[in-house]
Coordinates of C-alpha atoms in Angstrom, one line a residue:
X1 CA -25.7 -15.0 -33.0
X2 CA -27.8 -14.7 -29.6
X3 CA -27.8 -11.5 -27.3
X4 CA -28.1 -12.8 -24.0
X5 CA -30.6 -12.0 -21.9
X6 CA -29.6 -13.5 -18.4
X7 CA -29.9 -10.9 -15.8
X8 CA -27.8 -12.6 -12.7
X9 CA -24.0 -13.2 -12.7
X10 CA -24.9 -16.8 -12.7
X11 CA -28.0 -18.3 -14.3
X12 CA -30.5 -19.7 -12.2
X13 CA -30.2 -23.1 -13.5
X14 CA -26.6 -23.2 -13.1
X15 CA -27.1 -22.4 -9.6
X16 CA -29.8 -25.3 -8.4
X17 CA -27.4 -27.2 -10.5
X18 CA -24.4 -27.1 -8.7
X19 CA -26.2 -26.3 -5.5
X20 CA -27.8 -30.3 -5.7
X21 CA -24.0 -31.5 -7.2
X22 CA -22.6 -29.8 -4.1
X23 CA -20.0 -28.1 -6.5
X24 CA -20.6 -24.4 -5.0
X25 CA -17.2 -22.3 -4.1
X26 CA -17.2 -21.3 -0.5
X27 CA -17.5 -17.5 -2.0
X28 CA -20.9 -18.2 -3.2
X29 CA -22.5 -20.0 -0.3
X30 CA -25.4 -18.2 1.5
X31 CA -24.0 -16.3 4.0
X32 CA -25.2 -18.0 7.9
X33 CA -25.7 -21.0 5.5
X34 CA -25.5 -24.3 7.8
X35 CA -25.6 -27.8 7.3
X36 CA -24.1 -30.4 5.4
X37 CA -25.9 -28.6 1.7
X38 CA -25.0 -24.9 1.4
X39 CA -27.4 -22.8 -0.4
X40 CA -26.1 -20.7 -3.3
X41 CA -26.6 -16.9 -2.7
X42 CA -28.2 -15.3 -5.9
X43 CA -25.8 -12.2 -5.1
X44 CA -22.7 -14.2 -4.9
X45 CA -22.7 -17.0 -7.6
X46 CA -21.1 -16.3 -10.5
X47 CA -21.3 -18.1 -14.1
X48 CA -18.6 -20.8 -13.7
X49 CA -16.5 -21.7 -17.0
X50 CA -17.4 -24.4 -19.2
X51 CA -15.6 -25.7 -22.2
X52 CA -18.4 -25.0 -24.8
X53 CA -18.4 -28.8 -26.4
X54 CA -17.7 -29.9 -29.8
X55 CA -21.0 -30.0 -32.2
X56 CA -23.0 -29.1 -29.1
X57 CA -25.8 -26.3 -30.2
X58 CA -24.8 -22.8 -28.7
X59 CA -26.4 -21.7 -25.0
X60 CA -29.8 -20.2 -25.3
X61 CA -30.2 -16.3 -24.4
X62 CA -31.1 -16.8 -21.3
X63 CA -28.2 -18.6 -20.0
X64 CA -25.8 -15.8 -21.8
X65 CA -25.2 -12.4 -20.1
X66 CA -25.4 -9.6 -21.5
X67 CA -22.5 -7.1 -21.8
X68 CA -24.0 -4.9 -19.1
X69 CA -24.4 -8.1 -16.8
X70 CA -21.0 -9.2 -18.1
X71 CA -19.1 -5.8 -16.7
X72 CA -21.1 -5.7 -13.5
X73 CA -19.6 -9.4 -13.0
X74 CA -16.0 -8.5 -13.4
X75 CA -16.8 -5.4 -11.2
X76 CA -17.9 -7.6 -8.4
X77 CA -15.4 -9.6 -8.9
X78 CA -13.0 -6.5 -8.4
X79 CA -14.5 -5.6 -5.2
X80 CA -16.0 -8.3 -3.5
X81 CA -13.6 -10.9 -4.1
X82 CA -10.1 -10.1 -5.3
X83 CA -9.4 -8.3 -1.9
X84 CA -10.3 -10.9 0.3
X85 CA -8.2 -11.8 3.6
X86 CA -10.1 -14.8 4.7
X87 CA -8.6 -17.0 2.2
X88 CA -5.1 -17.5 0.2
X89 CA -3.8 -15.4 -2.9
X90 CA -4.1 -19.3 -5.0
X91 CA -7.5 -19.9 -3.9
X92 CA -8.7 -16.2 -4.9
X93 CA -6.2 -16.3 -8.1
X94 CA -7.8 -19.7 -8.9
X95 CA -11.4 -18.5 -8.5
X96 CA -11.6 -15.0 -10.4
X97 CA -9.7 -16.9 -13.3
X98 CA -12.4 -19.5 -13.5
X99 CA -15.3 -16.7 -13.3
X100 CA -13.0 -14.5 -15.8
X101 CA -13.2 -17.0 -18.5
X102 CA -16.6 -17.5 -18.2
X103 CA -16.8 -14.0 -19.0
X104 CA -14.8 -13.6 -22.3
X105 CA -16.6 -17.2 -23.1
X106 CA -20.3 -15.6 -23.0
X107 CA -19.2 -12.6 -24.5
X108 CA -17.8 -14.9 -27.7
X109 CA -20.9 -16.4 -27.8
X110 CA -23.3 -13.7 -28.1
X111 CA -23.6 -10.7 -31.0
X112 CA -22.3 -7.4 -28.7
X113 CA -20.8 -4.8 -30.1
X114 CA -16.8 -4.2 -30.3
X115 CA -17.3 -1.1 -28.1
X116 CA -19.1 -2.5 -25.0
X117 CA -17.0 -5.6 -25.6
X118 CA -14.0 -3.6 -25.6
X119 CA -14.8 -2.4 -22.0
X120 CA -15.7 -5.7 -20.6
X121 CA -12.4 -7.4 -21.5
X122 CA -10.1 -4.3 -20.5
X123 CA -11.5 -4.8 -17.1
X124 CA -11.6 -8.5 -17.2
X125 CA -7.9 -8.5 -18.0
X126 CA -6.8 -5.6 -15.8
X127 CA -8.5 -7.9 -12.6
X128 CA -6.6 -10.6 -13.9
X129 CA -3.6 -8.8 -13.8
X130 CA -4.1 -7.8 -10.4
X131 CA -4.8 -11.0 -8.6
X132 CA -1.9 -13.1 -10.5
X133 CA 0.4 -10.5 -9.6
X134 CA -0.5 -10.8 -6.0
X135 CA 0.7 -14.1 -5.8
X136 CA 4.1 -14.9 -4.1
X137 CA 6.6 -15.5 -7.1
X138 CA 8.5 -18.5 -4.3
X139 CA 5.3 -19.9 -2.9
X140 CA 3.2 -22.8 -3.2
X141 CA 0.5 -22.0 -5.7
X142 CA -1.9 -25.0 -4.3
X143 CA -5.2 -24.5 -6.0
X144 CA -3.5 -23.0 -8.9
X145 CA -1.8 -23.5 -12.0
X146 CA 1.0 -21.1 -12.5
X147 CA 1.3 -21.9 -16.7
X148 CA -2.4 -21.9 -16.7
X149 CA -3.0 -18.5 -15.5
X150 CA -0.4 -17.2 -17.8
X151 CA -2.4 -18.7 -20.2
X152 CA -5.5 -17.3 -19.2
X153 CA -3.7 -13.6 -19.3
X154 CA -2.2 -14.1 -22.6
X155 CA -5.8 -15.1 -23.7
X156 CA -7.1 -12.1 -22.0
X157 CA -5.1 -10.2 -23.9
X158 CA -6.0 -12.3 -27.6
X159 CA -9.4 -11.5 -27.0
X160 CA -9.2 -8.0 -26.2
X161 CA -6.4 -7.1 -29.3
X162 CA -8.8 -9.0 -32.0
X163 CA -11.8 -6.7 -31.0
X164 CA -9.4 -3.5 -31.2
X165 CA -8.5 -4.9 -34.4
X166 CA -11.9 -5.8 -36.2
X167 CA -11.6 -1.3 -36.3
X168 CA -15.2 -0.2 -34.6
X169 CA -14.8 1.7 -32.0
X170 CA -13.8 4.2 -30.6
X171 CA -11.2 2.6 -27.4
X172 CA -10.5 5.2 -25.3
X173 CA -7.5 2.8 -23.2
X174 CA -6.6 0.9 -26.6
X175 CA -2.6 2.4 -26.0
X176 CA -2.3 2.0 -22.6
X177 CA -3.4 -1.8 -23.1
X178 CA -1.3 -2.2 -25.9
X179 CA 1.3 -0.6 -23.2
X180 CA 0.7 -3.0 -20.9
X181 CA 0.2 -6.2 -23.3
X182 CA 4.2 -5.0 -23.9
X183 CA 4.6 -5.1 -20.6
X184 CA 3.9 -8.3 -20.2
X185 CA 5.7 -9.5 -22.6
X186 CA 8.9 -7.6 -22.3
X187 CA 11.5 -9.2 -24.4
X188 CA 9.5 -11.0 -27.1
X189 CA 10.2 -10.2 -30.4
X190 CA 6.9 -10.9 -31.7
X191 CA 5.1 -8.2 -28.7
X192 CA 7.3 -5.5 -30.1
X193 CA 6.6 -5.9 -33.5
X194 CA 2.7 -5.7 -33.2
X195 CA 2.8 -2.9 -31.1
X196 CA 5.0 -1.6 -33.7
X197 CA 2.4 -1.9 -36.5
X198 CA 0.1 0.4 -34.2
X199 CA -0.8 3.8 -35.5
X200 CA 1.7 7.0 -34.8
X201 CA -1.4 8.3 -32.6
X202 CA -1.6 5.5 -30.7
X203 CA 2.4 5.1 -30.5
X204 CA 2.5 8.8 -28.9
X205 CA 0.3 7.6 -25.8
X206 CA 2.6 8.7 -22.7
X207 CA 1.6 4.8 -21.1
X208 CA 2.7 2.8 -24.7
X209 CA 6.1 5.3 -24.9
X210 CA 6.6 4.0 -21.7
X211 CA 6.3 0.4 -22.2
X212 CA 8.5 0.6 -25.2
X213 CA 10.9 2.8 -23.3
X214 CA 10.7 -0.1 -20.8
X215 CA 11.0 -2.5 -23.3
X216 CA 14.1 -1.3 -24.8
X217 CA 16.2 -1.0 -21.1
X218 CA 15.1 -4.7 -20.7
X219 CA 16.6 -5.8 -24.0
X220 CA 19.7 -3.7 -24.0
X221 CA 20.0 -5.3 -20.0
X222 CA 20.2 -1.3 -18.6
X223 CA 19.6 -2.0 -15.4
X224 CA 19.8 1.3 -14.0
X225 CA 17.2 2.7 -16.5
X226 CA 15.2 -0.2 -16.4
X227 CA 14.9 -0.2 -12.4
X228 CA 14.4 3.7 -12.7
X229 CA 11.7 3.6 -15.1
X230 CA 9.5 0.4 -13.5
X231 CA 9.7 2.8 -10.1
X232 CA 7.3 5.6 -12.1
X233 CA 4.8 3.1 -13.3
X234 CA 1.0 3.0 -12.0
X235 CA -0.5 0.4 -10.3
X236 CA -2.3 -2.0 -13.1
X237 CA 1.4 -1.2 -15.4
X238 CA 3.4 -2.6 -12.3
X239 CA 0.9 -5.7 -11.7
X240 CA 2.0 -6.7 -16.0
X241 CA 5.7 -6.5 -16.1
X242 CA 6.0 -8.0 -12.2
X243 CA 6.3 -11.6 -13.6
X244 CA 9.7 -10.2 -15.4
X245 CA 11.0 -8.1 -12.5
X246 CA 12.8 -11.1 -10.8
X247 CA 14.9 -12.1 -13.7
X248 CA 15.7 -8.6 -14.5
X249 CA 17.3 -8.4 -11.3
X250 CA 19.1 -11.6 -11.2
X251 CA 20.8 -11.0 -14.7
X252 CA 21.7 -7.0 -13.0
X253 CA 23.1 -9.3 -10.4
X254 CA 25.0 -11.3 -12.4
X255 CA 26.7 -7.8 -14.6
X256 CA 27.6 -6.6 -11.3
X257 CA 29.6 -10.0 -10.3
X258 CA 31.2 -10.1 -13.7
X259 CA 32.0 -6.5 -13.2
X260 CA 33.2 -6.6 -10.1
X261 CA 34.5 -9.7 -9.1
X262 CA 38.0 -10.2 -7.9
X263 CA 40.3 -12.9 -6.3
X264 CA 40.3 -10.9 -3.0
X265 CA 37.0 -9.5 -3.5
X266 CA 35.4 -6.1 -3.4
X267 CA 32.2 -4.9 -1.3
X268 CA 29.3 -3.1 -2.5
X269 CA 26.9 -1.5 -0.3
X270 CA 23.7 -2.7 0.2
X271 CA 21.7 0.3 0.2
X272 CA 23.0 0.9 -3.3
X273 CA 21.7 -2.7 -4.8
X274 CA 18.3 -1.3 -2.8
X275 CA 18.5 1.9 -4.8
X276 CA 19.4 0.1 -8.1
X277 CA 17.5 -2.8 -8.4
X278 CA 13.9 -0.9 -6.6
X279 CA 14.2 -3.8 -4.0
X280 CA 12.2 -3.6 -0.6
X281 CA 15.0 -2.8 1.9
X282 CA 18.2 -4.0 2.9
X283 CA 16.8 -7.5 3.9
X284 CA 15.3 -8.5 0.4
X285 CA 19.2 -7.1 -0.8
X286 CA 20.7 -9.6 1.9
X287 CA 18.0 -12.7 0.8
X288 CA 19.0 -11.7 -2.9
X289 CA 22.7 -12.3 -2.4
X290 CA 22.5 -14.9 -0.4
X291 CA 20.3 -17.0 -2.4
X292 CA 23.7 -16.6 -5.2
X293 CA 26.4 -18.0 -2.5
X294 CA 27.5 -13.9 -2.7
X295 CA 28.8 -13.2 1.1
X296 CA 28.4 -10.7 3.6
X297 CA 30.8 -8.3 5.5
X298 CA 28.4 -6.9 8.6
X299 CA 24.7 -6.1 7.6
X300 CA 25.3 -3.5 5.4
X301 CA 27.5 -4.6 2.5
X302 CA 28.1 -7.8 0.3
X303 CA 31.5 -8.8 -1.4
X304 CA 32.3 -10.0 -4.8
X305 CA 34.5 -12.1 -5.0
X306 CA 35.7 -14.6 -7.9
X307 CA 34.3 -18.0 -7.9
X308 CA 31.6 -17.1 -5.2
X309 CA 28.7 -16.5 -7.0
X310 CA 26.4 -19.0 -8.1
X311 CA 23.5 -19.1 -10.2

């Protein structure tokens, strides 16, 4: 296989490419650029994703970057784009995807070794953790596919577990990936049982005891430990399990009616459901209640009662 040899984050044939096409994202655009043809900026483009086509011959060196090229991408893509306020969480989402893919595509299609690879995919798929989990769970995604970029993660993740497991390393955050593939997938049988399989060494890590510890107060539907533990995690471990935060708390919701519900009704505060389910504030405890037909006495606690609740 090639080593790739490009040296920009986009090859400068793609670029006059989709400069004269007129397909350049407004993040790559020359900045002060006017008229009717933006200009690409040679800092700013980056390698869009193309479905490599079937029987076609594989891209020459120079339109594959290298690993070191590859990394620098995702870095810019960390700091230069993922935080930006002048457009929506979709259209950002949308975009680092796209350039994301492109990445793990180049680095399938050159020879690289599992240890540099390693690195560029952990922080390919940690990126992509953190921009899909800044979307609004209730708003209109827009630009973006909702399936699609939990596709793209759970490919993020395929790529990055088949180079841990072709052996050659050594993977300094192979556990706390692991922890946090887990993460994402709390619940499924098939997610525990690989991590399973993992070494004791790697099975002591602090971040994958946590994930399974996680793990196990989701499937048991432990609530308080659940809520208790998802309150200690870190940043990029919080961005994974978000997508299963929302149904944890609806089913907690729905133990507490079961448990609680009576024909004249009894009231719970609502600084406890803020405590137990980690929500925001009072507010989010009021929208969370309300949205399951559960009523109100005053602003400060909600009533179970039979027949009420709604799912």
């Amino acid at each position: 296989m090639p080593v790739g040899t490009c040296p920009d984050m986009c090859p400068a044939s793609e670029r006059a490419r989709r400069e004269k096409e007129g397909r350049l994202h407004r993040f790559e655009v020359a900045p002060g650029c006017c008229g009717s043809w933006p200009r690409a900026d040679p800092q700013r483009a980056v390698k869009e994703y193309s479905r490599p086509a079937a029987g076609k011959a594989l891209p020459p060196p120079s339109q594959l970057r290298p690993p070191a090229v590859l990394l620098a991408t995702v870095r810019y893509l960390a700091s230069e784009v993922a935080g930006r306020t002048d457009a929506s969480r979709a259209e950002v989402a949308s975009f680092v995807a796209d350039r994301l893919r492109a990445v793990r595509l180049d680095l399938a299609l050159q020879s690289a070794g599992d240890a540099e690879a390693a690195v560029v995919l952990e922080a390919a798929l940690a990126v992509l953790l953190a921009v899909v989990a800044q979307l609004r769970p209730n708003a209109a995604y827009g630009l973006v596919d909702r399936a699609l970029l939990q596709g793209q993660v759970q490919e993020g993740f395929g790529s990055l577990r088949r180079c841990y497991a072709r052996g050659a390393g050594p993977h300094p955050r192979q556990a706390a990936f692991q922890g946090l593939f887990l993460l994402y997938n709390l619940g499924s049988v098939e997610a525990l049982h690989s991590v399973l399989q993992l070494p004791a060494a790697q099975r002591s890590c602090p971040a994958l005891r946590t994930a399974l510890a996680v793990d196990a107060a989701f499937r048991e539907g432990n609530a308080a430990r659940l809520f208790r533990l998802l309150c200690t995690l870190p940043y990029l471990q919080s961005c994974a399990v978000q997508c299963h935060v929302g149904h944890a708390r609806r089913r907690a919701l729905a133990c507490l009616n079961r448990a609680l519900s009576t024909p004249k009704g009894q009231t719970l505060p609502l600084g406890y459901m803020v405590h137990l389910l980690a929500l925001d504030g009072p507010e989010e405890a009021r929208d969370l209640c309300q949205a399951h037909g559960l009523p109100l006495v005053g602003q400060d606690r909600v009533v179970f009662q039979r027949g009420y609740y709604a799912e």
